[in-house]
Short mmCIF file of C-alpha atoms in Angstrom, two decimals:
data_model
loop_
_atom_site.label_atom_id
_atom_site.label_comp_id
_atom_site.label_asym_id
_atom_site.label_seq_id
_atom_site.Cartn_x
_atom_site.Cartn_y
_atom_site.Cartn_z
CA UNK A 7 142.19 104.01 88.66
CA UNK A 8 140.94 106.76 86.34
CA UNK A 9 142.93 109.94 86.02
CA UNK A 10 141.51 113.40 86.69
CA UNK A 11 140.93 116.23 84.26
CA UNK A 12 144.08 118.04 85.40
CA UNK A 13 146.16 114.89 84.90
CA UNK A 14 144.70 114.47 81.40
CA UNK A 15 145.50 118.11 80.59
CA UNK A 16 149.09 117.56 81.71
CA UNK A 17 149.32 114.32 79.69
CA UNK A 18 148.13 116.11 76.52
CA UNK A 19 150.28 119.19 77.13
CA UNK A 20 153.36 116.95 77.24
CA UNK A 21 152.46 115.80 73.73
CA UNK A 22 151.95 112.18 74.70
CA UNK A 23 149.48 110.08 72.78
CA UNK A 24 148.27 106.77 74.12
CA UNK A 25 146.88 104.09 71.84
CA UNK A 26 143.57 104.15 73.74
CA UNK A 27 141.43 106.66 75.64
CA UNK A 28 138.26 105.96 77.58
CA UNK A 29 136.51 109.14 78.72
CA UNK A 30 133.37 109.01 80.84
CA UNK A 31 131.49 110.74 83.62
CA UNK A 32 128.63 113.06 84.43
CA UNK A 33 130.24 116.03 82.70
CA UNK A 34 129.46 115.04 79.11
CA UNK A 35 130.66 118.42 77.82
CA UNK A 36 134.15 117.60 79.10
CA UNK A 37 134.17 114.09 77.64
CA UNK A 38 133.21 115.60 74.28
CA UNK A 39 135.77 118.40 74.58
CA UNK A 40 138.67 116.09 75.40
CA UNK A 41 137.66 113.50 72.81
CA UNK A 42 137.82 116.25 70.18
CA UNK A 43 141.16 117.54 71.46
CA UNK A 44 142.72 114.07 71.45
CA UNK A 45 141.29 113.26 68.01
CA UNK A 46 142.73 116.49 66.59
CA UNK A 47 146.17 115.66 67.98
CA UNK A 48 146.04 112.04 66.85
CA UNK A 49 144.84 112.74 63.30
CA UNK A 50 147.72 115.18 62.91
CA UNK A 51 145.92 118.01 61.16
CA UNK A 52 147.02 116.87 57.69
CA UNK A 53 145.19 117.26 54.39
CA UNK A 54 144.02 113.67 54.77
CA UNK A 55 142.07 114.14 58.03
CA UNK A 56 138.89 112.84 56.42
CA UNK A 57 140.67 109.53 55.88
CA UNK A 58 142.67 109.42 59.10
CA UNK A 59 139.86 110.43 61.46
CA UNK A 60 136.86 108.13 61.59
CA UNK A 61 133.93 108.71 63.93
CA UNK A 62 131.32 106.18 64.98
CA UNK A 63 128.14 106.36 67.01
CA UNK A 64 128.36 103.34 69.27
CA UNK A 65 124.59 102.95 69.38
CA UNK A 66 124.21 102.61 65.61
CA UNK A 67 127.53 101.18 64.45
CA UNK A 68 128.46 97.60 63.74
CA UNK A 69 131.44 96.47 65.81
CA UNK A 70 133.03 94.94 62.70
CA UNK A 71 133.17 98.41 61.08
CA UNK A 72 134.97 99.77 64.13
CA UNK A 73 137.44 96.87 64.05
CA UNK A 74 138.14 97.47 60.37
CA UNK A 75 138.69 101.18 60.94
CA UNK A 76 141.14 100.49 63.78
CA UNK A 77 143.08 97.95 61.73
CA UNK A 78 143.26 100.08 58.54
CA UNK A 79 146.51 101.92 57.91
CA UNK A 80 146.65 105.73 57.96
CA UNK A 81 146.83 107.58 54.65
CA UNK A 82 149.91 109.78 54.17
CA UNK A 83 150.37 110.15 57.95
CA UNK A 84 151.97 108.36 60.89
CA UNK A 85 148.72 107.82 62.79
CA UNK A 86 145.00 107.64 62.40
CA UNK A 87 142.28 108.12 64.97
CA UNK A 88 139.05 106.21 65.51
CA UNK A 89 136.48 107.87 67.78
CA UNK A 90 133.54 105.92 69.21
CA UNK A 91 130.81 107.84 71.03
CA UNK A 92 128.46 106.04 73.44
CA UNK A 93 129.63 102.45 73.05
CA UNK A 94 127.69 100.31 75.52
CA UNK A 95 130.17 97.81 76.91
CA UNK A 96 127.40 96.14 78.93
CA UNK A 97 125.24 95.43 75.88
CA UNK A 98 125.68 92.33 73.80
CA UNK A 99 126.74 88.87 74.74
CA UNK A 100 129.95 87.28 75.94
CA UNK A 101 131.32 86.87 72.40
CA UNK A 102 130.95 90.62 71.76
CA UNK A 103 132.70 91.43 75.02
CA UNK A 104 135.58 89.10 74.13
CA UNK A 105 135.98 90.72 70.69
CA UNK A 106 136.04 94.17 72.28
CA UNK A 107 138.65 93.17 74.86
CA UNK A 108 140.74 91.44 72.16
CA UNK A 109 140.67 94.60 70.02
CA UNK A 110 141.78 96.72 72.97
CA UNK A 111 144.57 94.30 73.88
CA UNK A 112 146.04 94.29 70.36
CA UNK A 113 145.78 97.85 69.04
CA UNK A 114 148.06 98.69 66.10
CA UNK A 115 150.83 101.26 66.66
CA UNK A 116 149.35 103.42 63.90
CA UNK A 117 145.98 104.04 65.58
CA UNK A 118 144.60 105.98 68.51
CA UNK A 119 141.21 104.66 69.62
CA UNK A 120 138.93 106.91 71.69
CA UNK A 121 135.80 105.75 73.49
CA UNK A 122 133.82 108.61 75.02
CA UNK A 123 130.50 108.48 76.75
CA UNK A 124 127.89 111.14 76.14
CA UNK A 125 124.44 109.74 76.92
CA UNK A 126 125.23 106.10 77.75
CA UNK A 127 126.45 105.95 81.35
CA UNK A 128 129.58 103.92 82.04
CA UNK A 129 128.65 101.90 85.11
CA UNK A 130 132.26 101.06 85.94
CA UNK A 131 131.57 100.39 89.61
CA UNK A 132 128.33 98.42 89.24
CA UNK A 133 128.57 96.28 86.10
CA UNK A 134 131.08 93.46 85.52
CA UNK A 135 131.33 94.08 81.76
CA UNK A 136 132.02 97.78 82.32
CA UNK A 137 134.62 96.90 84.97
CA UNK A 138 136.39 94.53 82.56
CA UNK A 139 136.28 97.12 79.78
CA UNK A 140 137.67 99.88 82.03
CA UNK A 141 140.43 97.59 83.36
CA UNK A 142 141.46 96.59 79.82
CA UNK A 143 141.37 100.23 78.70
CA UNK A 144 143.51 101.32 81.63
CA UNK A 145 146.04 98.59 80.87
CA UNK A 146 146.42 99.77 77.25
CA UNK A 147 145.95 103.50 77.59
CA UNK A 148 144.29 106.27 79.54
CA UNK A 149 141.01 106.18 81.44
CA UNK A 150 139.69 109.57 82.55
CA UNK A 151 136.64 110.15 84.70
CA UNK A 152 134.78 113.45 84.78
CA UNK A 153 132.57 113.51 87.89
CA UNK A 154 130.01 116.26 88.42
CA UNK A 155 131.70 119.56 89.21
CA UNK A 156 130.90 121.46 92.37
CA UNK A 157 129.31 124.92 92.24
CA UNK A 158 132.65 126.49 93.20
CA UNK A 159 134.43 124.65 90.36
CA UNK A 160 131.82 125.83 87.85
CA UNK A 161 132.14 129.45 89.00
CA UNK A 162 135.95 129.25 88.75
CA UNK A 163 135.68 127.74 85.25
CA UNK A 164 133.30 130.47 84.06
CA UNK A 165 135.35 133.30 85.54
CA UNK A 166 138.57 131.93 84.02
CA UNK A 167 136.94 131.48 80.62
CA UNK A 168 135.43 134.97 80.68
CA UNK A 169 138.81 136.42 81.68
CA UNK A 170 140.46 134.78 78.68
CA UNK A 171 137.82 136.11 76.32
CA UNK A 172 137.92 139.64 77.69
#
């Protein structure tokens, strides 16, 4: 079962880093925001961020390149981070799905892998491949869903943000 935004905030505030994050939902701003936050924590903010933080567009990237990035060792740091935006777990054949699930099941201790959905919807409840991906992700790390916020939630968010900036 996916965690909520408040549970993810608490998880990150405690300084925990999971080997895998899968962030999806209708609030693409929040998936982007938390993917960036997690990537910043995972890459460590060292002088070698350009080597230890690799970003991929899931629509244009070859899966082999993502695998290689995950398996590569970090440079002058304890961890590296690989961020994949808009990977379509439902696309591709059975062999591709098996490679993806195998990668998730055997992540190295030196890497944090983040999948976040921006424009490709994660049909976790409707599609078998998405269900399998989400289940594997939850087993290895953190799955966070960001459903559409209510009008009251949006007002509260805006008022809180404006209060901080004032």
